[in-house]
Each structure stands twice: as C-alpha cells, then as structure tokens.
Amino acid sequence: MSLISKISRIFRKTDDVKEKPEETKTKKNYIDIREYINKFVKQHEKDIGESLAVHDGKLIVKNRDGFIAVPLHAVAVNSENILVGDFDMEEAIRIGKEWSDIKDTLKFDENGMMIKEEAKQ
C-alpha cells in the first residue's frame, strides 16, 4: 500500500458505532468503492486506462478510446495499480459506452423542473 493510501485512510469517515455480528454477515459482498477508483488499470502488463467509478458490479475505466466496463470478478490484484485478468473486451466497450451515454443525462418533469433520480444500491 502506498504512503498516500495510508495517509488518506486516516482522514476517511468512519462510523463510531460498532457493527453487530449479524450486520457483518449481510455485508460480506460489500466492497469499498474508494479502494477501486483513481488507479491505473493493467491487463497482462499493458496499461488499459484509469479507473473512474464502480457501477452495477463493473469497474468503469477511461482510456484514450472512451470508456470500458470491466467486471469486478476479473480484478485479480488491487494495490497501487489494479491488475485484471481476462474478460470480454467487446462487451466491456459496449457497456462502457452505455454508461458514458447515461451518466450525464438530466430528466425533467412536465413543468420543466429537473428530477433528481435516486442512486441504485
């Protein structure tokens, strides 16, 4: 873990309330998104881009050609760089383009007021 990562962990918000054992069982599939964003992503020693977000179980990666959506199950190592294994690149490009198209869309009601959409959990 890099020095910057260690220092930034100090300043992250943490809950002062201890979790109950039954709560930890339900959070076993929980991932900390902050551990996945703003890192370089490599596949077979080749740089494929920089991670920007996690959306619907996919790691959104920006490269010079656009966006790709790498499945989280393809992530092999998450340290200073994220190393990914094999995945369907054509599907990743397609889903990345879909994410790019919807990320900045605004919705309005019949009166012209902007509607705030609830984030998917």
PDB file of C-alpha atoms in Angstrom:
ATOM      1  CA  MET A   1       0.000   0.000   0.000  1.00  0.00           C
ATOM      2  CA  SER A   2       1.408   3.379  -0.937  1.00  0.00           C
ATOM      3  CA  LEU A   3       2.125   6.119   1.557  1.00  0.00           C
ATOM      4  CA  ILE A   4      -0.628   8.288   0.056  1.00  0.00           C
ATOM      5  CA  SER A   5      -3.160   5.478   0.505  1.00  0.00           C
ATOM      6  CA  LYS A   6      -2.132   5.004   4.123  1.00  0.00           C
ATOM      7  CA  ILE A   7      -2.401   8.729   4.885  1.00  0.00           C
ATOM      8  CA  SER A   8      -5.760   9.071   3.112  1.00  0.00           C
ATOM      9  CA  ARG A   9      -7.208   6.229   5.232  1.00  0.00           C
ATOM     10  CA  ILE A  10      -6.628   8.383   8.311  1.00  0.00           C
ATOM     11  CA  PHE A  11      -8.921  11.124   7.001  1.00  0.00           C
ATOM     12  CA  ARG A  12     -11.761   8.899   5.781  1.00  0.00           C
ATOM     13  CA  LYS A  13     -15.075   8.980   7.580  1.00  0.00           C
ATOM     14  CA  THR A  14     -15.623   6.004   9.840  1.00  0.00           C
ATOM     15  CA  ASP A  15     -18.604   5.007  11.896  1.00  0.00           C
ATOM     16  CA  ASP A  16     -18.046   5.253  15.625  1.00  0.00           C
ATOM     17  CA  VAL A  17     -20.766   2.682  16.192  1.00  0.00           C
ATOM     18  CA  LYS A  18     -19.542  -0.899  16.221  1.00  0.00           C
ATOM     19  CA  GLU A  19     -21.363  -3.291  13.933  1.00  0.00           C
ATOM     20  CA  LYS A  20     -23.354  -6.163  15.295  1.00  0.00           C
ATOM     21  CA  PRO A  21     -22.253  -9.652  14.174  1.00  0.00           C
ATOM     22  CA  GLU A  22     -25.437 -10.174  12.146  1.00  0.00           C
ATOM     23  CA  GLU A  23     -24.776  -6.918  10.256  1.00  0.00           C
ATOM     24  CA  THR A  24     -21.321  -8.089   9.190  1.00  0.00           C
ATOM     25  CA  LYS A  25     -22.815 -11.265   7.736  1.00  0.00           C
ATOM     26  CA  THR A  26     -25.055  -9.241   5.434  1.00  0.00           C
ATOM     27  CA  LYS A  27     -22.144  -7.044   4.339  1.00  0.00           C
ATOM     28  CA  LYS A  28     -19.895  -9.889   3.149  1.00  0.00           C
ATOM     29  CA  ASN A  29     -20.350  -8.838  -0.504  1.00  0.00           C
ATOM     30  CA  TYR A  30     -19.753  -5.167   0.305  1.00  0.00           C
ATOM     31  CA  ILE A  31     -16.826  -3.509  -1.470  1.00  0.00           C
ATOM     32  CA  ASP A  32     -15.275  -0.178  -0.620  1.00  0.00           C
ATOM     33  CA  ILE A  33     -15.510   1.766  -3.871  1.00  0.00           C
ATOM     34  CA  ARG A  34     -12.811   4.168  -2.698  1.00  0.00           C
ATOM     35  CA  GLU A  35     -10.313   1.315  -2.984  1.00  0.00           C
ATOM     36  CA  TYR A  36     -11.051   0.945  -6.703  1.00  0.00           C
ATOM     37  CA  ILE A  37     -11.158   4.452  -8.159  1.00  0.00           C
ATOM     38  CA  ASN A  38      -8.364   6.711  -9.425  1.00  0.00           C
ATOM     39  CA  LYS A  39      -5.920   3.891 -10.101  1.00  0.00           C
ATOM     40  CA  PHE A  40      -4.229   2.737 -13.272  1.00  0.00           C
ATOM     41  CA  VAL A  41      -5.658  -0.498 -14.648  1.00  0.00           C
ATOM     42  CA  LYS A  42      -3.394  -3.054 -16.321  1.00  0.00           C
ATOM     43  CA  GLN A  43      -4.099  -6.265 -18.167  1.00  0.00           C
ATOM     44  CA  HIS A  44      -1.197  -8.586 -18.992  1.00  0.00           C
ATOM     45  CA  GLU A  45       1.340  -5.820 -18.183  1.00  0.00           C
ATOM     46  CA  LYS A  46      -0.395  -3.452 -20.644  1.00  0.00           C
ATOM     47  CA  ASP A  47      -1.953  -0.221 -19.361  1.00  0.00           C
ATOM     48  CA  ILE A  48      -5.624  -0.147 -20.389  1.00  0.00           C
ATOM     49  CA  GLY A  49      -6.697   3.044 -18.605  1.00  0.00           C
ATOM     50  CA  GLU A  50      -7.604   4.656 -15.294  1.00  0.00           C
ATOM     51  CA  SER A  51     -10.474   3.588 -13.054  1.00  0.00           C
ATOM     52  CA  LEU A  52     -13.195   6.196 -12.524  1.00  0.00           C
ATOM     53  CA  ALA A  53     -16.185   4.532 -10.895  1.00  0.00           C
ATOM     54  CA  VAL A  54     -17.907   1.309  -9.925  1.00  0.00           C
ATOM     55  CA  HIS A  55     -21.348   0.829 -11.477  1.00  0.00           C
ATOM     56  CA  ASP A  56     -23.557  -2.291 -11.368  1.00  0.00           C
ATOM     57  CA  GLY A  57     -20.698  -4.635 -10.494  1.00  0.00           C
ATOM     58  CA  LYS A  58     -18.412  -3.216 -13.150  1.00  0.00           C
ATOM     59  CA  LEU A  59     -15.276  -1.101 -12.839  1.00  0.00           C
ATOM     60  CA  ILE A  60     -15.568   1.869 -15.212  1.00  0.00           C
ATOM     61  CA  VAL A  61     -12.200   2.542 -16.851  1.00  0.00           C
ATOM     62  CA  LYS A  62     -11.367   5.560 -19.008  1.00  0.00           C
ATOM     63  CA  ASN A  63      -8.856   5.062 -21.783  1.00  0.00           C
ATOM     64  CA  ARG A  64      -7.936   7.079 -24.849  1.00  0.00           C
ATOM     65  CA  ASP A  65     -10.708   5.465 -26.906  1.00  0.00           C
ATOM     66  CA  GLY A  66     -13.528   6.064 -24.424  1.00  0.00           C
ATOM     67  CA  PHE A  67     -14.848   4.051 -21.502  1.00  0.00           C
ATOM     68  CA  ILE A  68     -14.846   0.333 -20.784  1.00  0.00           C
ATOM     69  CA  ALA A  69     -16.684  -1.548 -18.035  1.00  0.00           C
ATOM     70  CA  VAL A  70     -14.512  -4.295 -16.537  1.00  0.00           C
ATOM     71  CA  PRO A  71     -16.394  -6.883 -14.444  1.00  0.00           C
ATOM     72  CA  LEU A  72     -15.273  -6.816 -10.810  1.00  0.00           C
ATOM     73  CA  HIS A  73     -14.779 -10.581 -10.840  1.00  0.00           C
ATOM     74  CA  ALA A  74     -11.980 -10.026 -13.389  1.00  0.00           C
ATOM     75  CA  VAL A  75      -9.988  -7.905 -10.901  1.00  0.00           C
ATOM     76  CA  ALA A  76      -7.031 -10.032  -9.801  1.00  0.00           C
ATOM     77  CA  VAL A  77      -4.996  -7.562  -7.727  1.00  0.00           C
ATOM     78  CA  ASN A  78      -5.998  -4.230  -6.220  1.00  0.00           C
ATOM     79  CA  SER A  79      -2.928  -2.395  -4.926  1.00  0.00           C
ATOM     80  CA  GLU A  80      -1.331   0.773  -6.309  1.00  0.00           C
ATOM     81  CA  ASN A  81      -2.413  -0.452  -9.738  1.00  0.00           C
ATOM     82  CA  ILE A  82      -5.387  -2.658 -10.496  1.00  0.00           C
ATOM     83  CA  LEU A  83      -4.460  -5.808 -12.377  1.00  0.00           C
ATOM     84  CA  VAL A  84      -7.262  -7.525 -14.261  1.00  0.00           C
ATOM     85  CA  GLY A  85      -7.494 -10.940 -15.839  1.00  0.00           C
ATOM     86  CA  ASP A  86      -9.322 -11.962 -18.979  1.00  0.00           C
ATOM     87  CA  PHE A  87     -12.792 -10.620 -19.769  1.00  0.00           C
ATOM     88  CA  ASP A  88     -14.946  -9.958 -22.833  1.00  0.00           C
ATOM     89  CA  MET A  89     -13.482  -6.714 -24.186  1.00  0.00           C
ATOM     90  CA  GLU A  90     -16.253  -6.170 -26.773  1.00  0.00           C
ATOM     91  CA  GLU A  91     -18.939  -6.370 -24.099  1.00  0.00           C
ATOM     92  CA  ALA A  92     -16.857  -4.119 -21.812  1.00  0.00           C
ATOM     93  CA  ILE A  93     -16.610  -1.475 -24.543  1.00  0.00           C
ATOM     94  CA  ARG A  94     -20.365  -1.694 -25.227  1.00  0.00           C
ATOM     95  CA  ILE A  95     -21.317  -1.356 -21.553  1.00  0.00           C
ATOM     96  CA  GLY A  96     -18.747   1.425 -21.089  1.00  0.00           C
ATOM     97  CA  LYS A  97     -20.319   3.365 -23.957  1.00  0.00           C
ATOM     98  CA  GLU A  98     -23.791   2.867 -22.457  1.00  0.00           C
ATOM     99  CA  TRP A  99     -22.511   4.143 -19.093  1.00  0.00           C
ATOM    100  CA  SER A 100     -20.960   7.160 -20.806  1.00  0.00           C
ATOM    101  CA  ASP A 101     -24.235   7.944 -22.566  1.00  0.00           C
ATOM    102  CA  ILE A 102     -26.366   7.834 -19.401  1.00  0.00           C
ATOM    103  CA  LYS A 103     -24.009   9.333 -16.809  1.00  0.00           C
ATOM    104  CA  ASP A 104     -24.740  12.964 -17.647  1.00  0.00           C
ATOM    105  CA  THR A 105     -28.386  12.794 -18.651  1.00  0.00           C
ATOM    106  CA  LEU A 106     -30.846  15.085 -16.930  1.00  0.00           C
ATOM    107  CA  LYS A 107     -34.536  14.313 -16.553  1.00  0.00           C
ATOM    108  CA  PHE A 108     -37.325  16.873 -16.291  1.00  0.00           C
ATOM    109  CA  ASP A 109     -40.962  16.660 -15.221  1.00  0.00           C
ATOM    110  CA  GLU A 110     -43.935  18.114 -17.133  1.00  0.00           C
ATOM    111  CA  ASN A 111     -43.327  21.557 -15.544  1.00  0.00           C
ATOM    112  CA  GLY A 112     -39.739  21.697 -16.709  1.00  0.00           C
ATOM    113  CA  MET A 113     -38.278  21.049 -13.262  1.00  0.00           C
ATOM    114  CA  MET A 114     -35.272  18.780 -13.025  1.00  0.00           C
ATOM    115  CA  ILE A 115     -35.947  15.404 -11.400  1.00  0.00           C
ATOM    116  CA  LYS A 116     -33.337  14.048  -9.037  1.00  0.00           C
ATOM    117  CA  GLU A 117     -33.021  10.306  -9.551  1.00  0.00           C
ATOM    118  CA  GLU A 118     -32.295   8.046  -6.606  1.00  0.00           C
ATOM    119  CA  ALA A 119     -28.972   6.228  -6.854  1.00  0.00           C
ATOM    120  CA  LYS A 120     -29.158   2.488  -7.382  1.00  0.00           C
ATOM    121  CA  GLN A 121     -27.901   0.485  -4.439  1.00  0.00           C
TER     122      GLN A 121
END
